[in-house]
mmCIF file of C-alpha atoms in Angstrom:
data_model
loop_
_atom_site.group_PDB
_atom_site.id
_atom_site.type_symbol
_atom_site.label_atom_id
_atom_site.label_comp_id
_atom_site.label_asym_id
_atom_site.label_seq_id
_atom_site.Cartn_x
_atom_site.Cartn_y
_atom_site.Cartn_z
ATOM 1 C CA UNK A 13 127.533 115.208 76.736
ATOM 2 C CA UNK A 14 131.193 115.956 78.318
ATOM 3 C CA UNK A 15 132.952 118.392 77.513
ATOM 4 C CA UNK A 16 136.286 117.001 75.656
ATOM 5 C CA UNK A 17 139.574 117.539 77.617
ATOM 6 C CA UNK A 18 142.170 119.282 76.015
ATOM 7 C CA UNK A 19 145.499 121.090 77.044
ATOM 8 C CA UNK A 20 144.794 123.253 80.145
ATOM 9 C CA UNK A 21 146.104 126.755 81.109
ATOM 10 C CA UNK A 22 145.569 128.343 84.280
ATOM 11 C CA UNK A 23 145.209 131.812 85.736
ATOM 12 C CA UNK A 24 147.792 132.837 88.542
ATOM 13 C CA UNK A 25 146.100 133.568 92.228
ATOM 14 C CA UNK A 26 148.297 136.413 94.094
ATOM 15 C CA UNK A 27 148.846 136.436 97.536
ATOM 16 C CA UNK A 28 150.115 139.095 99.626
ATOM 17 C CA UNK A 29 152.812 138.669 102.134
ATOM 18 C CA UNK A 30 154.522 140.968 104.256
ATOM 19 C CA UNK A 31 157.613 139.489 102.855
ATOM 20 C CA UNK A 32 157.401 140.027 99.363
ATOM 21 C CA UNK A 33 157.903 142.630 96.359
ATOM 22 C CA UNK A 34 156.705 143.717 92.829
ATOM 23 C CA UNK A 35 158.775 141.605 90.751
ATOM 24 C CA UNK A 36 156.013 138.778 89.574
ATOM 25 C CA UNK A 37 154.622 141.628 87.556
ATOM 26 C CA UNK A 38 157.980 141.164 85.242
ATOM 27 C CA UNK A 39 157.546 137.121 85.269
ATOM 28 C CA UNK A 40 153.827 136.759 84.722
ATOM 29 C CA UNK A 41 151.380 138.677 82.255
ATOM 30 C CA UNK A 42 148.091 139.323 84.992
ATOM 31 C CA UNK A 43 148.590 142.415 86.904
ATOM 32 C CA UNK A 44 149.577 142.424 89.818
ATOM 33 C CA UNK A 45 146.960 143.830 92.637
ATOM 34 C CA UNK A 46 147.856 147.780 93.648
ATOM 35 C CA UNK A 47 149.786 149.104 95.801
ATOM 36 C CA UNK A 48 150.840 146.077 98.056
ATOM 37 C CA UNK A 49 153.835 143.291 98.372
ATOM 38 C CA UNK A 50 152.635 140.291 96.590
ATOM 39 C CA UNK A 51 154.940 137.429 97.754
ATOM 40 C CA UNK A 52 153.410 134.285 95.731
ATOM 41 C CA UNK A 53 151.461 133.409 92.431
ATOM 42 C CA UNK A 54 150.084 130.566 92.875
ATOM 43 C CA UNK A 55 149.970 129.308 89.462
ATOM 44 C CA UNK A 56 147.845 125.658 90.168
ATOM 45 C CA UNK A 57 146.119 124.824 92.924
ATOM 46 C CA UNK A 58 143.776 122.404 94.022
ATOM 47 C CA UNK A 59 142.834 124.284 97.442
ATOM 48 C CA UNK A 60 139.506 125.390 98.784
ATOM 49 C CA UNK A 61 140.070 128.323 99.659
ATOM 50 C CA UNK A 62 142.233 129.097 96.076
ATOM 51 C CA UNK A 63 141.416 126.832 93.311
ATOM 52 C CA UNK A 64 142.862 127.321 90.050
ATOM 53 C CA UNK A 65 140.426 128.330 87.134
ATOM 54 C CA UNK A 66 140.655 127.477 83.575
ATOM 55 C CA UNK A 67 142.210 130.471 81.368
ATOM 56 C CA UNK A 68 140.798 129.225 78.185
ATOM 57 C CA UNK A 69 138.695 127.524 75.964
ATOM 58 C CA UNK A 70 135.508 125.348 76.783
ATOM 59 C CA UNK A 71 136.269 124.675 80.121
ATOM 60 C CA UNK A 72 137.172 128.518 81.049
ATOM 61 C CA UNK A 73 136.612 129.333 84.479
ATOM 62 C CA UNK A 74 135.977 126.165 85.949
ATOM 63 C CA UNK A 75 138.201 124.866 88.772
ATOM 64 C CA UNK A 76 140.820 122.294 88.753
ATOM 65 C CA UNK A 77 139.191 121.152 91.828
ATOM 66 C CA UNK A 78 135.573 120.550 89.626
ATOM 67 C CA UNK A 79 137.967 118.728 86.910
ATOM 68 C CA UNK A 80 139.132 116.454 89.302
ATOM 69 C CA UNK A 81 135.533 115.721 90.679
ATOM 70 C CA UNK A 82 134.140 115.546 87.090
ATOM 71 C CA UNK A 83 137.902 113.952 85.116
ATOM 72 C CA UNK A 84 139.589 112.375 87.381
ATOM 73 C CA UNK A 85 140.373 109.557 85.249
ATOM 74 C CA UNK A 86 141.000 111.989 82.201
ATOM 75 C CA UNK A 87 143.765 113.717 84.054
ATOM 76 C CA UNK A 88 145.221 111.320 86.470
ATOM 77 C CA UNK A 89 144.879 108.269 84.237
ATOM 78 C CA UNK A 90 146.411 105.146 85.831
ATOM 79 C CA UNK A 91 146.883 107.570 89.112
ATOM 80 C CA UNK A 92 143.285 108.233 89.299
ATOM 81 C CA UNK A 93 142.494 105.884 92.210
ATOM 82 C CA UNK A 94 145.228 107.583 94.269
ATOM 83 C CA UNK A 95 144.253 110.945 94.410
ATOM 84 C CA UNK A 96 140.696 113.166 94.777
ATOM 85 C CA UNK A 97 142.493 115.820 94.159
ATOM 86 C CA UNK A 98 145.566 116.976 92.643
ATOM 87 C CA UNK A 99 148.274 116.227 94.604
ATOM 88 C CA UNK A 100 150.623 119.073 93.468
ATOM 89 C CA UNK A 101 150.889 123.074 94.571
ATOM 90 C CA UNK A 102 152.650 125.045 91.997
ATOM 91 C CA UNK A 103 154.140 128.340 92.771
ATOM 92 C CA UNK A 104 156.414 131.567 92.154
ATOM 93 C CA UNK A 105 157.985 133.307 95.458
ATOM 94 C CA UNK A 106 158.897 137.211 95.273
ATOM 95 C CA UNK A 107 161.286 136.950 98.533
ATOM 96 C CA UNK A 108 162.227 140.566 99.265
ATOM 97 C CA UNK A 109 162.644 139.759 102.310
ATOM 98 C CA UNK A 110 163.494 136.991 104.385
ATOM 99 C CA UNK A 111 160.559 135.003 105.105
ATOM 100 C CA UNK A 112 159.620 133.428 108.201
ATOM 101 C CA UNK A 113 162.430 130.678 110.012
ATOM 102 C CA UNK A 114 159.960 127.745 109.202
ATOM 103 C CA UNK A 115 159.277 123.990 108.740
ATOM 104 C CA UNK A 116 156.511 121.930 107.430
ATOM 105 C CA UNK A 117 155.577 118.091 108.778
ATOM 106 C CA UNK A 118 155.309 114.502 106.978
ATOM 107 C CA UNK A 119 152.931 113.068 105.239
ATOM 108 C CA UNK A 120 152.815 110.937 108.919
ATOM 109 C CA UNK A 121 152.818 113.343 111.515
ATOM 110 C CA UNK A 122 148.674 113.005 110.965
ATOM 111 C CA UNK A 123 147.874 114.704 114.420
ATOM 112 C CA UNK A 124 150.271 118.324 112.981
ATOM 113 C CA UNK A 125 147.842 118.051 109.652
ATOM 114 C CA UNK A 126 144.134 119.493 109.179
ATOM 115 C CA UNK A 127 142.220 116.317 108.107
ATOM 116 C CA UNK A 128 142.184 115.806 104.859
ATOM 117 C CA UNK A 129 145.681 116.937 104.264
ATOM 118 C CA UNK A 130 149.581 116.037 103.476
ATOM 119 C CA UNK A 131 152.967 116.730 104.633
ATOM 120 C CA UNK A 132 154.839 119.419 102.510
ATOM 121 C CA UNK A 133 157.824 118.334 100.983
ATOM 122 C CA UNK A 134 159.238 120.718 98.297
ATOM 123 C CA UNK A 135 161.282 122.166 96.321
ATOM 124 C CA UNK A 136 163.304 125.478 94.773
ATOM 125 C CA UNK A 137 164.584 126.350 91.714
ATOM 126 C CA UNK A 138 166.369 130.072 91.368
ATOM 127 C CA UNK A 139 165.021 132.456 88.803
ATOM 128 C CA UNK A 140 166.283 135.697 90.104
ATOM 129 C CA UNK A 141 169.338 136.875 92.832
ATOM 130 C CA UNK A 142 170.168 140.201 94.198
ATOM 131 C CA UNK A 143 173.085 141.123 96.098
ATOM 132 C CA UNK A 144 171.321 140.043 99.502
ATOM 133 C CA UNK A 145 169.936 137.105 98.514
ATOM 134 C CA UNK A 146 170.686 134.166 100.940
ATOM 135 C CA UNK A 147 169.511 130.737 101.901
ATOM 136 C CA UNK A 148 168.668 129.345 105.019
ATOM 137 C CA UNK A 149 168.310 125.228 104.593
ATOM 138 C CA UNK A 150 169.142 122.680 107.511
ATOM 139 C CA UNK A 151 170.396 122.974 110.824
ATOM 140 C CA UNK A 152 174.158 122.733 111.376
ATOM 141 C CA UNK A 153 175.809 120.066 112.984
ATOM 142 C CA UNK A 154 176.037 120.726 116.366
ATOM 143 C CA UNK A 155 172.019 122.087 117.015
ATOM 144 C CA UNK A 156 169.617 120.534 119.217
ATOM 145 C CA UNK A 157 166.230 120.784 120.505
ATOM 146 C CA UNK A 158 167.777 122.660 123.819
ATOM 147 C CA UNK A 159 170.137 125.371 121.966
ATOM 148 C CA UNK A 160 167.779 125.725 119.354
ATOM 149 C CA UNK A 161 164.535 126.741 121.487
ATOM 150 C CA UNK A 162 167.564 128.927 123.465
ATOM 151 C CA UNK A 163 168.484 130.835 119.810
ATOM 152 C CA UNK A 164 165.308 131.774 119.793
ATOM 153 C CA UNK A 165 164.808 133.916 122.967
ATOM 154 C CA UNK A 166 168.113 135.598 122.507
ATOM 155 C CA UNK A 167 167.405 136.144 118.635
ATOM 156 C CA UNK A 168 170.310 134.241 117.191
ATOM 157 C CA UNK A 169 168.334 131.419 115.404
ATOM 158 C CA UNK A 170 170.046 132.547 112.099
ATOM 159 C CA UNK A 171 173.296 130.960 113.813
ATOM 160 C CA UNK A 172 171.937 127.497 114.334
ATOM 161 C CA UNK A 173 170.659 127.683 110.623
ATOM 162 C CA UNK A 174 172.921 125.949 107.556
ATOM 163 C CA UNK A 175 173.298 129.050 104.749
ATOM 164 C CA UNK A 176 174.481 129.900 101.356
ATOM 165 C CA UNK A 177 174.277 132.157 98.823
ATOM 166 C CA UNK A 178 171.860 131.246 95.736
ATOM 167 C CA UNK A 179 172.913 131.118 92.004
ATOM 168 C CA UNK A 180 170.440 131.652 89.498
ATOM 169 C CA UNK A 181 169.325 128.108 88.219
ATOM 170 C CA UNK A 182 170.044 126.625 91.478
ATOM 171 C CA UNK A 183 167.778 123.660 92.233
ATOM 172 C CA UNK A 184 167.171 123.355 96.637
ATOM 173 C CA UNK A 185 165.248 120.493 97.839
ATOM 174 C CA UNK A 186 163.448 120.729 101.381
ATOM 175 C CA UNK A 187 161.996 117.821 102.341
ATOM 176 C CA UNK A 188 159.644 117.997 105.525
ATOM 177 C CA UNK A 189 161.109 118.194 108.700
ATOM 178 C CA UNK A 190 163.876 120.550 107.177
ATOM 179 C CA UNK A 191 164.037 124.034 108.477
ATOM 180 C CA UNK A 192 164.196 126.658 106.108
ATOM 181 C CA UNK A 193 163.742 130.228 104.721
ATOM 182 C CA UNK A 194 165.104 132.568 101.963
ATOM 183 C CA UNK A 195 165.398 136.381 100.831
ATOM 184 C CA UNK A 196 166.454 138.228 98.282
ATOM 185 C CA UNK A 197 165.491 135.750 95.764
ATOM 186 C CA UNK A 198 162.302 134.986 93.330
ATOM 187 C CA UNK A 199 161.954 131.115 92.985
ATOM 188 C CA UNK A 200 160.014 128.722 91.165
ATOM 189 C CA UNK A 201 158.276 126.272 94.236
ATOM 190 C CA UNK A 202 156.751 122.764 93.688
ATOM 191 C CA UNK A 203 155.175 121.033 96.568
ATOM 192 C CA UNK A 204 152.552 118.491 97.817
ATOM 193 C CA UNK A 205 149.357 119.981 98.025
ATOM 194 C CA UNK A 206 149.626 121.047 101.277
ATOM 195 C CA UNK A 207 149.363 124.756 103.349
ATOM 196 C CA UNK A 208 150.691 123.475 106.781
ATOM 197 C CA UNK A 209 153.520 125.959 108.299
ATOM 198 C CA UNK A 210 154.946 126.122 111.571
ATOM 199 C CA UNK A 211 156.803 129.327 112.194
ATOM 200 C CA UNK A 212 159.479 129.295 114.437
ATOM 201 C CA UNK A 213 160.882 132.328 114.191
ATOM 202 C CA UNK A 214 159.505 135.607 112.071
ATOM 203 C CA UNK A 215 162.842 138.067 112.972
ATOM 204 C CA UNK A 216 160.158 140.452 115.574
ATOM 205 C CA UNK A 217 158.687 141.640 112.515
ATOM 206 C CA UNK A 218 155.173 143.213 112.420
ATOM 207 C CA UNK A 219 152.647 142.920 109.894
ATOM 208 C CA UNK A 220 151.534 146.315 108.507
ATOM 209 C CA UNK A 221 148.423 145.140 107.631
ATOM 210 C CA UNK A 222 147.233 143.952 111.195
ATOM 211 C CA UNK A 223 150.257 146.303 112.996
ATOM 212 C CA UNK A 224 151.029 143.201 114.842
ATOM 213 C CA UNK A 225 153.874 140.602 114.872
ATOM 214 C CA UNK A 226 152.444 137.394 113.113
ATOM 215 C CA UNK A 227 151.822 134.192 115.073
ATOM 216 C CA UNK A 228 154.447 131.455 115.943
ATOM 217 C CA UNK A 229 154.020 127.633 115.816
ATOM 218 C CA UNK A 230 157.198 127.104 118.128
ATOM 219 C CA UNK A 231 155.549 123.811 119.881
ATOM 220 C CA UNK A 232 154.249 122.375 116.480
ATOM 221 C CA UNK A 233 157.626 123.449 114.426
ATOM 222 C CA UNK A 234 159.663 121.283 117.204
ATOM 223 C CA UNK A 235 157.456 118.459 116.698
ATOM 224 C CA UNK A 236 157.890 118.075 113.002
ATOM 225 C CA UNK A 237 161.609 118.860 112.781
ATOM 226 C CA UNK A 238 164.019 115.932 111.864
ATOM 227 C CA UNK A 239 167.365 116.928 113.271
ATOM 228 C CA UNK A 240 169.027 113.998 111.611
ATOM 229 C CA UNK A 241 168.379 115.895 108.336
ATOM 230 C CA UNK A 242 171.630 117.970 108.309
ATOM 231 C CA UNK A 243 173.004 121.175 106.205
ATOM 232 C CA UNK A 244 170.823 121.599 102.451
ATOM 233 C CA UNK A 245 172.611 122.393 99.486
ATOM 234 C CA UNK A 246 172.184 122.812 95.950
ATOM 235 C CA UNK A 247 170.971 119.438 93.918
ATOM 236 C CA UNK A 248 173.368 118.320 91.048
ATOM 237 C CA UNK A 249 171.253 118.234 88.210
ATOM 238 C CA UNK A 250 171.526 114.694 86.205
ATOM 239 C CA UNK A 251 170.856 114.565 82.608
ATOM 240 C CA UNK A 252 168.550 113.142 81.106
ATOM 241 C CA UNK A 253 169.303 111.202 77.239
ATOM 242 C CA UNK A 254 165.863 110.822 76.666
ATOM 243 C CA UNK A 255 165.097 114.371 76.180
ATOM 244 C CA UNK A 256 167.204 116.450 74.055
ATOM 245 C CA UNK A 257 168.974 119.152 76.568
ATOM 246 C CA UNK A 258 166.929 118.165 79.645
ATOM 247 C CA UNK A 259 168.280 117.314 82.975
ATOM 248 C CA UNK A 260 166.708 116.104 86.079
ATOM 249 C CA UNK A 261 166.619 118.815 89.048
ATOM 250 C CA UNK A 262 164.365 116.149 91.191
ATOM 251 C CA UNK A 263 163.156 112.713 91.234
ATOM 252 C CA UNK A 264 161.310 111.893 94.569
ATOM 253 C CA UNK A 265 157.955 110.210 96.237
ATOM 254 C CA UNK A 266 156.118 113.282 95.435
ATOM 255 C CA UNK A 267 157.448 114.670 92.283
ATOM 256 C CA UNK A 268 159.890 114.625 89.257
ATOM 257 C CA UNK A 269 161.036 117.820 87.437
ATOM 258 C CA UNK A 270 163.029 117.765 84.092
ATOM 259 C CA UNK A 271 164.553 121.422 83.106
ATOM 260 C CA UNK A 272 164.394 121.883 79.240
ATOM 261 C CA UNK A 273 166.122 124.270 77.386
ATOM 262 C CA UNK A 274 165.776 123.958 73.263
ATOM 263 C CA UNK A 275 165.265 125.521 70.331
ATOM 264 C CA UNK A 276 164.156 122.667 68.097
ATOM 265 C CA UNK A 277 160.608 120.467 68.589
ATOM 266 C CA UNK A 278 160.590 117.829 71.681
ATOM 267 C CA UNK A 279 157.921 115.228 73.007
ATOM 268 C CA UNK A 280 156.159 116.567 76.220
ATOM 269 C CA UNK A 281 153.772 114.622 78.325
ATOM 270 C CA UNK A 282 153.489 110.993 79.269
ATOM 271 C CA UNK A 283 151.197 108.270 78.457
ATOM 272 C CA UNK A 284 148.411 107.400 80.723
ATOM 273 C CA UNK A 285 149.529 110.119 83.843
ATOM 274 C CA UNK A 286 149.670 113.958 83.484
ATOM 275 C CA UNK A 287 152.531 116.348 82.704
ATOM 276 C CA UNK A 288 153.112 120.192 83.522
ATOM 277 C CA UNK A 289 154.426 122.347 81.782
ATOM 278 C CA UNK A 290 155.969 125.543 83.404
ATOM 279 C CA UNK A 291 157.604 127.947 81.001
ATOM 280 C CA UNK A 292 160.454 130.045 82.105
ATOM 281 C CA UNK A 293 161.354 131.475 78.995
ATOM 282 C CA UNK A 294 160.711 132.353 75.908
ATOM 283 C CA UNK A 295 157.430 130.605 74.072
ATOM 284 C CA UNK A 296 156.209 127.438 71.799
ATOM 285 C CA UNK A 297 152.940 125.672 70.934
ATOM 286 C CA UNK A 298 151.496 122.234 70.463
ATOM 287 C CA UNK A 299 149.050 120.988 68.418
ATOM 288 C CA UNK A 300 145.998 118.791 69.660
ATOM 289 C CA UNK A 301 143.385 117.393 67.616
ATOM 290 C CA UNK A 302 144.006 119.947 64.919
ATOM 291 C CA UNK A 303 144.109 123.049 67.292
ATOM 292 C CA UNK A 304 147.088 125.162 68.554
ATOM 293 C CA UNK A 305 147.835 125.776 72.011
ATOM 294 C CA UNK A 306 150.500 128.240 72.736
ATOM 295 C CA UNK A 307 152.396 128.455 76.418
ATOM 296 C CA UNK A 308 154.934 131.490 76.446
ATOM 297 C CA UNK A 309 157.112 133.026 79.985
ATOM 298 C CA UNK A 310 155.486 132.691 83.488
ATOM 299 C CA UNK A 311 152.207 130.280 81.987
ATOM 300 C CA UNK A 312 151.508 126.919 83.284
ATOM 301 C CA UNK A 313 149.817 123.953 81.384
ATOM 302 C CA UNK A 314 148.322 120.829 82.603
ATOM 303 C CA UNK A 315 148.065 117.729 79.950
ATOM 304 C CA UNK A 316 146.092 115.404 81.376
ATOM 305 C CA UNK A 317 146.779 111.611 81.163
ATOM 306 C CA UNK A 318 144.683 111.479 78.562
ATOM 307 C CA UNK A 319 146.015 113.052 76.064
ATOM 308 C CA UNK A 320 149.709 111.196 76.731
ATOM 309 C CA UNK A 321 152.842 112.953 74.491
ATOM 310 C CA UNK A 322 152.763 115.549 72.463
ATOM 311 C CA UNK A 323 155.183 117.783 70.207
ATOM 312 C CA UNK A 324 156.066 121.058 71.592
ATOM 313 C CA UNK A 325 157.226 123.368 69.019
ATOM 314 C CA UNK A 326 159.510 126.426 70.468
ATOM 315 C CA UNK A 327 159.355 129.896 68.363
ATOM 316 C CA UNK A 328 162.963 130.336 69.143
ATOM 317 C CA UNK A 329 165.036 129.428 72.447
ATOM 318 C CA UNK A 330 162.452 128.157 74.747
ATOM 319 C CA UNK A 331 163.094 127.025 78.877
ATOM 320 C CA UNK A 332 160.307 124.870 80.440
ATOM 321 C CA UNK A 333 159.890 122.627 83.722
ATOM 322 C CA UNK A 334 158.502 119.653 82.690
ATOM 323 C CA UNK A 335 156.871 117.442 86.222
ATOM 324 C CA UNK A 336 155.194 114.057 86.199
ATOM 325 C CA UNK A 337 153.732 112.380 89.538
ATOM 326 C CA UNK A 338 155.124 109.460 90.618
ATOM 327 C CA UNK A 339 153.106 106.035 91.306
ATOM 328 C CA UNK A 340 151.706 106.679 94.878
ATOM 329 C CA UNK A 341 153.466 104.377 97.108
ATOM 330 C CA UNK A 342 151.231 102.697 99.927
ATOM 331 C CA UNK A 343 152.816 102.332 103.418
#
């Protein structure tokens, strides 16, 4: 007999990067690991190498990647036929520094992607600023291939590069091709499920951990940049009637994220596709076939298809992504 589905929390996989700092530690509940910069949390993933386990209940410690082999339906509902696995990489950055000058391909640049894989398209939203924090999204006007490969060997890349500096709740969407980077800042991240990164430039830094600098893409990064793609700025957020005090930060192929702030009860979820639930603030529970499930600051939860809408019930002021999956659209 199956074990039932039911509202799914996950536990956060740190990563260390050169780049980063100790500030997920104030965001998220699981200690951090000692004694070194932890740049991400990745908070679901459907990777190999890092799959997400199950905080709670029943179906503790098992994998999202084993729930979609075993539920695909259950989760996915009408998207099940699209997708083997899930299709979405959910993340918090700790930027203390500036990361690498980078760039990810499209979904059809197939010989740039490990088989098996997508194009990374995603996207930003601002949870923290410091004095430093800055922006690098989209090449300005006047950059080509030539100049741009020249920036590089005289170290002035970060003057070809569009820049501004963040605002807490801004909302920054890179779609491949677009060149990017940021410090200073921690961010929420959505993205396809994809790992592919072509460095271009990493500002001569070396790696303490390996005491060497850390390997450039330059070749593969010029293949998959789109210079038509311009100067990035921050989205305008439209809101959304159907949810009381939501807006929408993004609404593309890959994803759509609603931000929610409220104090009284609102319908989460979807019928017949998933919903996630990211909570930035504060805490509230839902109730599901006579049980409570609770999602406070820095916790993720995944209702499957399944289950469609629910009631979420804040204890006081509560903030929340909410992101659906869009029909998969066939080329």
């Amino acid at each position: 007999m199956k074990i039932p589905i039911y509202p799914l929390k996950f536990d956060p996989i740190y990563q260390y990067r050169l780049w980063g700092g100790r500030k997920l530690e104030n965001l998220l509940s699981k200690p951090l690991p000692a004694d070194e910069p932890i740049g991400e949390a990745w908070i679901l993933s459907d990777r190999k190498d890092h799959s997400s386990q199950v905080l709670e209940g029943d179906l503790k410690d098992i994998t999202i990647t084993t729930l979609m082999e075993e539920y695909r339906y259950e989760i996915m509902g009408k998207n099940g036929l699209d997708y083997d696995r899930f299709p979405l990489l959910l993340k918090y950055l700790d930027c203390k520094e500036v990361l690498s000058v980078q760039v990810h391909p499209s979904d059809n640049q197939k010989d740039l992607l490990p088989d098996g894989d997508t194009g990374k398209t995603e996207a930003w939203i601002v949870l923290e600023t410091t004095d430093d924090s800055i922006i690098y999204a989209g090449l300005k006007e006047d950059t080509t291939k030539e100049n741009l490969l020249e920036s590089i060997k005289d170290k002035t890349v970060a003057n070809r590069l569009h820049s501004f500096s963040p605002k807490k709740e801004d909302a920054i969407f890179i779609h491949s091709g677009t060149f990017h980077t940021l410090g200073g800042t921690v961010v929420f991240e959505v993205q396809e499920n994809s790992d592919t990164t072509f460095r271009l430039y990493d500002w001569d830094r070396i790696d303490a951990k390996t005491g060497k600098p850390r390997e450039l893409q330059v070749e593969n990064a010029m293949k998959s940049i789109d210079f038509k793609q311009g100067e990035v700025e921050p989205v305008i957020p439209v809101v959304d009637s159907a949810i009381k005090n939501a807006e929408i930060l993004f609404d593309n192929d890959h994803f759509k994220l609603w931000r929610i702030k409220n104090r009284e009860a609102f319908t989460v979820g979807f019928k017949d596709e998933p919903a996630v639930l990211v909570c930035i603030d504060g805490k509230g529970s839902l109730n599901y076939n006579d049980q409570e499930y609770h999602i406070a600051k820095g916790e993720v939860m995944l209702i499957p298809a399944i289950i469609g809408q629910l009631k979420l019930h804040p204890e006081a002021d509560i903030t929340l992504f909410q992101i659906a999956i869009p029909d998969k659209k066939f080329i």
